[in-house]
Coordinates of C-alpha atoms in Angstrom, one line a residue:
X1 CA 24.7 49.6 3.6
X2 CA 25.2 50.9 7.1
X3 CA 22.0 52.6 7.6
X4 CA 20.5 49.3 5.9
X5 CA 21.7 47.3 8.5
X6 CA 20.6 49.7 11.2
X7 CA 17.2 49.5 9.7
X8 CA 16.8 45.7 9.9
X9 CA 18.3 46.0 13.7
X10 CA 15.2 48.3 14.1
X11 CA 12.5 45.9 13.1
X12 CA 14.3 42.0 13.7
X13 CA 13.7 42.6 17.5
X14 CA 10.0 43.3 17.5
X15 CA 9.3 40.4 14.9
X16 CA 10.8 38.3 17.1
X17 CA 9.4 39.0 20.0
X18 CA 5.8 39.6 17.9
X19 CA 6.4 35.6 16.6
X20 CA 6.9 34.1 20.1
X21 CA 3.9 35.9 21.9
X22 CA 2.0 34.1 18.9
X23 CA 3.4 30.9 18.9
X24 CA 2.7 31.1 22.6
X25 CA -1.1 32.4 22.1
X26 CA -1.2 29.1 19.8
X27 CA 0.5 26.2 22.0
X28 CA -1.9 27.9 25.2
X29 CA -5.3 27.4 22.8
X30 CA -3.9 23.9 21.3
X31 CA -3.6 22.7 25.3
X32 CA -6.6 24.4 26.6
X33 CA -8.5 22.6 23.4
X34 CA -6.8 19.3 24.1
X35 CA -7.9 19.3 27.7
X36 CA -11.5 20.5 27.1
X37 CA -11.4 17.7 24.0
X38 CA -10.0 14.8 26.4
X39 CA -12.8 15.7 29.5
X40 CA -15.4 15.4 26.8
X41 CA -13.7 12.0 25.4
X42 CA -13.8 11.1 28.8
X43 CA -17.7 11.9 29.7
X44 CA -18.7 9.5 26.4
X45 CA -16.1 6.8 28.1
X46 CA -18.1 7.0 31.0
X47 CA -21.1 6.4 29.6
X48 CA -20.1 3.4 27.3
X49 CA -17.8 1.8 29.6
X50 CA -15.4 -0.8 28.1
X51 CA -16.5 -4.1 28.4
X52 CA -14.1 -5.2 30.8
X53 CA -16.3 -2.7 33.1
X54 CA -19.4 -3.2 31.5
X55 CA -20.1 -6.6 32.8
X56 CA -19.2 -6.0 36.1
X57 CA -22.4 -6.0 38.5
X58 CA -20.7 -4.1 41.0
X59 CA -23.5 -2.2 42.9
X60 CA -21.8 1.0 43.0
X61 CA -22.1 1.0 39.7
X62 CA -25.7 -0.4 39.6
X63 CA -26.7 2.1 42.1
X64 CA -25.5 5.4 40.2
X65 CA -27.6 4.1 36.9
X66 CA -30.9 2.8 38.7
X67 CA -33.9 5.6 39.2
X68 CA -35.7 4.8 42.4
X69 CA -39.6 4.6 41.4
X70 CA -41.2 7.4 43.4
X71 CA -42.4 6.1 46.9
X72 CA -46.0 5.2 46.6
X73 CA -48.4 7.7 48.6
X74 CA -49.6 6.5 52.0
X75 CA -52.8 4.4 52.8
X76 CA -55.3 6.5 54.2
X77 CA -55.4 6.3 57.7
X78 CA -59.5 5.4 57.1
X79 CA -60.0 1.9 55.8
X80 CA -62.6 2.0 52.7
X81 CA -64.7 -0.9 51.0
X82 CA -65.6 -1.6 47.6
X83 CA -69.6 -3.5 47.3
X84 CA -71.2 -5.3 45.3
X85 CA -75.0 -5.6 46.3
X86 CA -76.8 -7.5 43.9
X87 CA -80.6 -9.1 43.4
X88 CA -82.7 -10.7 41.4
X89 CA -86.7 -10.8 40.6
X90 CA -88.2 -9.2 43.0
X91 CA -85.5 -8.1 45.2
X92 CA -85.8 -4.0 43.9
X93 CA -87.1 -3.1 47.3
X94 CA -84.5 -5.0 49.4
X95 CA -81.7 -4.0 47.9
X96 CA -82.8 -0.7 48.1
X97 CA -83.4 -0.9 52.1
X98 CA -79.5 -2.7 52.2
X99 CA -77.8 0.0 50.2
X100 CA -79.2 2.3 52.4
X101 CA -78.4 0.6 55.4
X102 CA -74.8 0.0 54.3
X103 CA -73.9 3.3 53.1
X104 CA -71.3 5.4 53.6
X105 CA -69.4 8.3 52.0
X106 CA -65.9 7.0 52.0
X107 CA -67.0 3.7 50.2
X108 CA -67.7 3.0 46.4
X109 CA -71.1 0.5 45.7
X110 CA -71.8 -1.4 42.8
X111 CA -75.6 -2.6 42.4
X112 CA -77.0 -5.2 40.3
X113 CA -80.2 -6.7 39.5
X114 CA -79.6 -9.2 36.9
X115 CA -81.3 -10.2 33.7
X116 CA -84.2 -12.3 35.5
X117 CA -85.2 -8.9 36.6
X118 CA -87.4 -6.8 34.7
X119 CA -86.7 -3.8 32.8
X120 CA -88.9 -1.8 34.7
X121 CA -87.4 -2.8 38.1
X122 CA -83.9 -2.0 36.5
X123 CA -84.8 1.3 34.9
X124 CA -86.6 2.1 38.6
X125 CA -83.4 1.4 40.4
X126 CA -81.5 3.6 38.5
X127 CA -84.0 6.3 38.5
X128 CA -83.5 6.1 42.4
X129 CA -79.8 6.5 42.1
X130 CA -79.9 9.3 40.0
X131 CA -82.1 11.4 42.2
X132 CA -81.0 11.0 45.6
X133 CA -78.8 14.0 46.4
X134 CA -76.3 12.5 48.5
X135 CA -75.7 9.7 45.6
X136 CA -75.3 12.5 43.2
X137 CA -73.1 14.9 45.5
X138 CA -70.5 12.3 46.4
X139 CA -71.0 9.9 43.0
X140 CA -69.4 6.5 44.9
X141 CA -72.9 4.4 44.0
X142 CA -72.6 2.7 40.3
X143 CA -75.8 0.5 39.0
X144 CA -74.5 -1.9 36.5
X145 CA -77.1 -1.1 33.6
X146 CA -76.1 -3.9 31.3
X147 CA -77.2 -6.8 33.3
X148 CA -75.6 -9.7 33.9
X149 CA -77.5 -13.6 33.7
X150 CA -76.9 -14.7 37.3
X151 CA -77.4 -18.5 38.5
X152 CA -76.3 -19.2 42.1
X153 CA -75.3 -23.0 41.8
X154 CA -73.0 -22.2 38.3
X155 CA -70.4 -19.8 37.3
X156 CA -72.1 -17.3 36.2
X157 CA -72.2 -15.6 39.7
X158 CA -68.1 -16.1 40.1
X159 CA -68.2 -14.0 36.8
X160 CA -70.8 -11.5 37.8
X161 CA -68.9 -11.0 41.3
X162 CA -65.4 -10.9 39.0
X163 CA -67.3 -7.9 37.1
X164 CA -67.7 -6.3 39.7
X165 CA -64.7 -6.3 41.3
X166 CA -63.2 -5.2 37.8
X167 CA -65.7 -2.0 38.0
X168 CA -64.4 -1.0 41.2
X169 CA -60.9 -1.1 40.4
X170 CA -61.4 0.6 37.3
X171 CA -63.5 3.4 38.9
X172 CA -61.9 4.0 42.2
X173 CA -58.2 3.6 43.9
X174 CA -59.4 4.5 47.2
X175 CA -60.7 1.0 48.7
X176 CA -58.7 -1.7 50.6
X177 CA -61.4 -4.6 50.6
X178 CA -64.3 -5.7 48.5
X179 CA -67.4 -7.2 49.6
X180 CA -70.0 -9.1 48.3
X181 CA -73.8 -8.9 49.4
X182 CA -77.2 -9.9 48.0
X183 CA -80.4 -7.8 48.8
X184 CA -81.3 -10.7 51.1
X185 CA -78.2 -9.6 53.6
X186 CA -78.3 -6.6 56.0
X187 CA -75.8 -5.6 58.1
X188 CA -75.8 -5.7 62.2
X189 CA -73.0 -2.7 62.7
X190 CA -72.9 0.8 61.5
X191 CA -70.5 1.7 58.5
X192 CA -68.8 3.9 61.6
X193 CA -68.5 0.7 63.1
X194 CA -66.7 -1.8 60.4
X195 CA -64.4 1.4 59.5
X196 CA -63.8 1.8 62.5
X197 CA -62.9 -1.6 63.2
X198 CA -61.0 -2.3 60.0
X199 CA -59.0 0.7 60.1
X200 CA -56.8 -1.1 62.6
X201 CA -56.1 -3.6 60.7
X202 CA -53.7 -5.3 57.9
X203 CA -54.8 -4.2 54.8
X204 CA -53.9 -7.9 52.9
X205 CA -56.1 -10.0 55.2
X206 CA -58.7 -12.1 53.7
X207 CA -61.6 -12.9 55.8
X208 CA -63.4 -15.9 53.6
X209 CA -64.6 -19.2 55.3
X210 CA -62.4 -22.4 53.9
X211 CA -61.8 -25.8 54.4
X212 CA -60.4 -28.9 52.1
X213 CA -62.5 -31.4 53.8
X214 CA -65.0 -31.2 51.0
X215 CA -66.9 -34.6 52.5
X216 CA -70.1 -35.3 50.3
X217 CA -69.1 -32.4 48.3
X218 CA -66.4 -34.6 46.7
X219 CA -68.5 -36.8 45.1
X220 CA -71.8 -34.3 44.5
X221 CA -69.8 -31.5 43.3
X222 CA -66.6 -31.3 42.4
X223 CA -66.6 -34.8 40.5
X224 CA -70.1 -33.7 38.5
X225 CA -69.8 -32.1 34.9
X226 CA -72.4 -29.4 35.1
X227 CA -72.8 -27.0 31.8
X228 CA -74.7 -23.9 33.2
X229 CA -77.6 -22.2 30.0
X230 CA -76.7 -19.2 31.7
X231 CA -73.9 -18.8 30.0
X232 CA -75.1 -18.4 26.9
X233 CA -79.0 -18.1 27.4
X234 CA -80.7 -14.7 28.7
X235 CA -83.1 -16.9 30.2
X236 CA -82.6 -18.9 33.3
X237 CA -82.6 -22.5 33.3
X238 CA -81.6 -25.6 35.3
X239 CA -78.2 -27.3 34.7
X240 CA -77.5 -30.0 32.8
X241 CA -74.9 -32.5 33.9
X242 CA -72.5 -33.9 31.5
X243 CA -70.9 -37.8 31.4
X244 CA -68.9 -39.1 32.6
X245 CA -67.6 -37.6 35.6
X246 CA -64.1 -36.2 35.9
X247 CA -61.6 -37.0 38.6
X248 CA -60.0 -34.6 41.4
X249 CA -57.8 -32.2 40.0
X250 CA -53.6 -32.9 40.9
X251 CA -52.1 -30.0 40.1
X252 CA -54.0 -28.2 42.5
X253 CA -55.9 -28.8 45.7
X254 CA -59.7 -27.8 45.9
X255 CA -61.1 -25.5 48.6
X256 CA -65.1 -24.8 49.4
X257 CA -67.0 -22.7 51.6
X258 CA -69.1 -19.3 52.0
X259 CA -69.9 -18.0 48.8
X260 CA -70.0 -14.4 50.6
X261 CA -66.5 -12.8 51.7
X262 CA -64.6 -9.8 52.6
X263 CA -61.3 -9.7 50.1
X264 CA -58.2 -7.6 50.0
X265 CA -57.4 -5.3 47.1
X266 CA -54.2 -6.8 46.9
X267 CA -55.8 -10.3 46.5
X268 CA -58.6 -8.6 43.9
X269 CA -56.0 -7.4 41.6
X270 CA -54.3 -10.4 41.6
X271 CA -57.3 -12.3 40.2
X272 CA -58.7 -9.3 37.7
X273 CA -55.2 -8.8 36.9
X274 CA -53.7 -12.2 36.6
X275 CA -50.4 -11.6 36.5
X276 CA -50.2 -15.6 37.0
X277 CA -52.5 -18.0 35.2
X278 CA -54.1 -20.0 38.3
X279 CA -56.7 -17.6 38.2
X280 CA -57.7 -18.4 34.8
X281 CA -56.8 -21.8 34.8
X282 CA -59.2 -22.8 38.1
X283 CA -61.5 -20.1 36.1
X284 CA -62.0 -22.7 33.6
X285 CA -62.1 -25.4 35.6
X286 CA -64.9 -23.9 38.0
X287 CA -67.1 -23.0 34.9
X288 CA -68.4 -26.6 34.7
X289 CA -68.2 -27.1 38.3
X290 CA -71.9 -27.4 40.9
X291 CA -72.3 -24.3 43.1
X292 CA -68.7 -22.9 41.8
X293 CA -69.0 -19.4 43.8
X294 CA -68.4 -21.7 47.2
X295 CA -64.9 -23.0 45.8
X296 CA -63.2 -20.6 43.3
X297 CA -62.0 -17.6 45.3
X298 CA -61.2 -20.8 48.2
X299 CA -59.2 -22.4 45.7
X300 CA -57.3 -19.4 44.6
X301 CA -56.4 -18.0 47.8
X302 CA -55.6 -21.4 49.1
X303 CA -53.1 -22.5 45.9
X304 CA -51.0 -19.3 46.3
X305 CA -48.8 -19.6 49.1
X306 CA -48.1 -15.6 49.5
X307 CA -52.1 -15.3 50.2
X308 CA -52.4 -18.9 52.3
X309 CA -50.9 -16.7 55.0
X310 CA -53.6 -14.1 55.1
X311 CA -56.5 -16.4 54.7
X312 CA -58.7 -15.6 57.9
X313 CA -61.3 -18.5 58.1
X314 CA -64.6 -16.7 58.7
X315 CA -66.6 -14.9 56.0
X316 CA -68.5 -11.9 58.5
X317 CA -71.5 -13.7 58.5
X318 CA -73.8 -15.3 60.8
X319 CA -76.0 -17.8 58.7
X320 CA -78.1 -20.3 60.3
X321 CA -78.5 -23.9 58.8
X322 CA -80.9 -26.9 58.6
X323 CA -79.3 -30.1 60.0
X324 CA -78.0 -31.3 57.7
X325 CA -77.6 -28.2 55.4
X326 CA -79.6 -27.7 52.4
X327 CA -79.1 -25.6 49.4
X328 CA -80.0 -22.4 50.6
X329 CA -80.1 -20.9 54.9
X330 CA -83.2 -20.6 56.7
X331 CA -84.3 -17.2 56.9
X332 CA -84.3 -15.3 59.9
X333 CA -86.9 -13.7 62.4
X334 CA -87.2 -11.6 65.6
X335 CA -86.3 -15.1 67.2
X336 CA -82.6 -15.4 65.8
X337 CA -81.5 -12.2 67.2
X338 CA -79.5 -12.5 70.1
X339 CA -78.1 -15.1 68.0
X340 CA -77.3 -12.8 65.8
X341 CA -75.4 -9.9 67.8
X342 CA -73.9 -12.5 70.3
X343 CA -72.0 -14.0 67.0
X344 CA -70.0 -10.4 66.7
X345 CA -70.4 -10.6 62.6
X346 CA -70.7 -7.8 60.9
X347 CA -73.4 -8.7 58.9
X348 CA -76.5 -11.7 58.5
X349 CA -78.4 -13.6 55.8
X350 CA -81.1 -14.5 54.6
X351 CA -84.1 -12.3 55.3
X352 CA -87.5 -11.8 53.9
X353 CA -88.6 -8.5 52.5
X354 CA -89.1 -6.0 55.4
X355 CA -89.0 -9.0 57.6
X356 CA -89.8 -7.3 61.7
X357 CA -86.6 -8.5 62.3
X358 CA -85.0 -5.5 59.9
X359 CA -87.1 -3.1 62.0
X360 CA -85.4 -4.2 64.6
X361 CA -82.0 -4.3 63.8
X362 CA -82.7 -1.0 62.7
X363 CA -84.1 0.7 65.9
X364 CA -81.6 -1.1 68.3
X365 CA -78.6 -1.3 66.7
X366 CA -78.1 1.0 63.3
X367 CA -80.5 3.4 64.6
X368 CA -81.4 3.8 61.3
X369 CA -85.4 5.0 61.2
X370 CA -87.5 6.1 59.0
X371 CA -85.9 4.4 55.5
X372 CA -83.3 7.1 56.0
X373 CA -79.1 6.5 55.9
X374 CA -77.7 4.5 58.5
X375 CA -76.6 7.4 60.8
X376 CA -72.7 8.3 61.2
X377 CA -70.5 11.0 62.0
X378 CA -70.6 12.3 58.4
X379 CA -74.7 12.9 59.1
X380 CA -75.5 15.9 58.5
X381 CA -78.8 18.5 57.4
X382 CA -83.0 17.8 58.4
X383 CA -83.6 15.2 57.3
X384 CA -81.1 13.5 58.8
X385 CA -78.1 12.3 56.7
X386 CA -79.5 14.6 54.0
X387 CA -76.1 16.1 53.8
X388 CA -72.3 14.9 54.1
X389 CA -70.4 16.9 57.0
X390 CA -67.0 15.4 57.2
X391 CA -66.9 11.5 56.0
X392 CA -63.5 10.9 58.1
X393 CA -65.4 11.6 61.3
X394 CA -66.5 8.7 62.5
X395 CA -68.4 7.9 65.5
X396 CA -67.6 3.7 66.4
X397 CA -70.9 2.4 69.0
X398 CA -71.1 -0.7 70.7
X399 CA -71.1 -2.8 67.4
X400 CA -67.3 -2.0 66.8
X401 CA -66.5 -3.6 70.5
X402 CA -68.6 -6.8 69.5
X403 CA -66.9 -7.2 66.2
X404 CA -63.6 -6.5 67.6
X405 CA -64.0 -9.4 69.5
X406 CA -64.5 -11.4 67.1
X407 CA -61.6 -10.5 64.5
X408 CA -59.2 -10.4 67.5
X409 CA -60.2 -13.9 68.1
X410 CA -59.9 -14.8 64.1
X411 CA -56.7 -12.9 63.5
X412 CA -55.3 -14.8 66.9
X413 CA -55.9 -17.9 65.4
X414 CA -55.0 -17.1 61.9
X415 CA -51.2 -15.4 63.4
X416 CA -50.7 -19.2 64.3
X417 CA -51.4 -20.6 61.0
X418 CA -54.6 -22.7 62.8
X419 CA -57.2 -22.9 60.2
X420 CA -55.4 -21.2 57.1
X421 CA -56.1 -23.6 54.4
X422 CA -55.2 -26.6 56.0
X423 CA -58.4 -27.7 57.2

């Protein structure tokens, strides 16, 4: 029994100390678990916060949950233009001489003849865009192939120029205004010139000629019910009107002027896009209205105050007029010119086909010869401009100074708020 006892002794002390390193071992893994169990209790807690918390709109809490939308990349330092050039019957020839004179690398161009054309002038157009080199190399001049029915006193042109504007939008991002021509326009400053000169500027100015004071036009125009066969005929024929006539609209206030205009992107997409209705809604109200494309894009910019303040009341032109006005400008000669560069606008309508009056516009101030490009600094190879050197050198003359002068005067009275659809 003695030597039994002594045994035990033997083995009691290290199963003693053997059971308390264990239940040591265990309570050091049950706290280590705990604590590893409550931090990841506590990470779901703060992503479900109790609701006490939850409908708190404390903005350090907003702030640590909102993902800032990456900062959009900055306008190039170059201003750029989106065009539509269009023509009828006819005009194959003059639009051809205008594109050239107008273009430039940096820009995009849409062309259109329209369905009163024939399908040889059409198919001859695009012929010419597909083989000039520069046109292929740089791929910014797009000819609309399926054309369009175009009528200038119904809607039909607002819808042709609203095509237009949705082409360029879906083909390029790098243009900050649009502007509309017709082959009977040409311009009286380089492309060096108006980048030049609009590089300097605002991008979300409007420049399109306004007033309210629609006069004889209430009565002759807006009051009318016109329906327009071009709408639904591929041949053109006259309006009809429709009785009896409507009254002024009271929901919104109508605008007309120059159915030619420089617009900003800004105010593009917001009538392609139409992330409001007005555009639609005066859309459908313009579509049975006389001579709608001198009152839509009035009316829209003019009904949305956010664009009221960026309306600039000229539309680049200089256009001279019968007294009184008729339906259409009288065209211009050798005799208007001084006229014409004294105004300081960028560009002038109407002319006759290779009218002298292009020659010399040409010679004296494009010096453009020769049917070739309108020279620039991005002119480069023999022939000249038979190659593109560096489109973002550009080389401003004397037509940058004179139009200058005029939008300094324009944007001086439009900072004030004189003229911005008010008038």
């Amino acid at each position: 029994m003695g030597s039994m006892n002594i045994e035990k002794k033997k083995w009691v002390l290290p199963l003693a100390i053997s059971s308390l390193f264990c239940v040591f071992l265990m309570v050091t893994s049950f706290n280590m678990g705990l604590i590893s169990s409550l931090r990841r209790i506590n990470s779901i807690i703060s992503i479900f916060p109790p609701n006490s918390l939850r409908n708190q709109t404390s903005p350090v809490f907003a702030e640590t949950k909102v993902v800032n939308s990456p900062t959009p990349a900055p306008k190039p330092s170059i201003a750029r233009f989106g065009y539509l050039v269009s023509g009828s019957k006819g005009d194959l020839d003059k639009l051809w001489r205008t594109l050239r004179a107008l273009y430039h690398p940096l820009n995009q161009y849409v062309l259109h003849l329209d369905l009163e054309s024939s399908i040889e002038e059409r198919l001859e157009l695009a012929d010419r865009v597909e083989k000039d080199p520069v046109f292929a190399k740089v791929g910014n001049v797009y000819m609309v192939t399926k054309a369009n029915m175009v009528t200038y006193r119904g809607p039909t042109m607002v819808a042709n120029t609203l095509h237009a504007c949705a082409i360029l939008l879906k083909r390029s991002k790098d243009w900050d205004w649009f502007i509309n021509l017709s082959a009977s326009d040409y311009p009286l400053v380089t492309q060096d010139d108006l980048l030049y000169t609009f590089s300097e500027l605002d991008r979300n100015w409007n420049f399109i000629e306004h007033t309210n004071n629609l006069g004889w036009k209430e009565n002759l125009r807006a009051m009318p019910l016109i329906v327009d066969p071009g709408l639904y005929h591929s041949k053109k024929q006259d309006l009809f009107w429709v009785t009896p006539d409507r009254t002024l609209p009271t929901s919104f206030k109508l605008f007309t002027g120059s159915a030619w205009m420089i617009l900003s992107r800004s105010f593009v997409e917001y009538m392609i896009w139409g992330w409001d209705n007005l555009p639609r809604t005066l859309l459908m109200y313009y579509t049975n209205f006389l001579s709608s494309p001198e009152g839509y894009f009035q009316t829209v910019v003019c009904n949305v105050p956010e664009y009221v303040r960026t309306a600039v009341n000229h539309d680049m032109h200089y256009i001279a007029w019968d007294n009184p006005p008729k339906q259409h400008p009288l065209s211009l000669t050798v005799n208007d010119t001084a006229n014409m560069i004294s105004s300081g606008a960028a560009f002038a309508r109407k002319f006759k086909k290779d009218d002298p009056v292009l020659d010399k516009i040409d010679r004296e101030y494009l010096r453009r010869r020769n049917g070739s490009f309108t020279p620039g600094g991005w002119c480069a190879g023999k022939p000249r401009c038979s190659r593109v050197r560096d489109p973002e050198n550009l080389k401003p003359g004397v037509g940058a100074r004179r139009l200058r002068n005029l939008i300094d005067k324009l944007l001086t009275a439009a900072k004030s708020g004189q003229n911005q659809c008010n008038s």
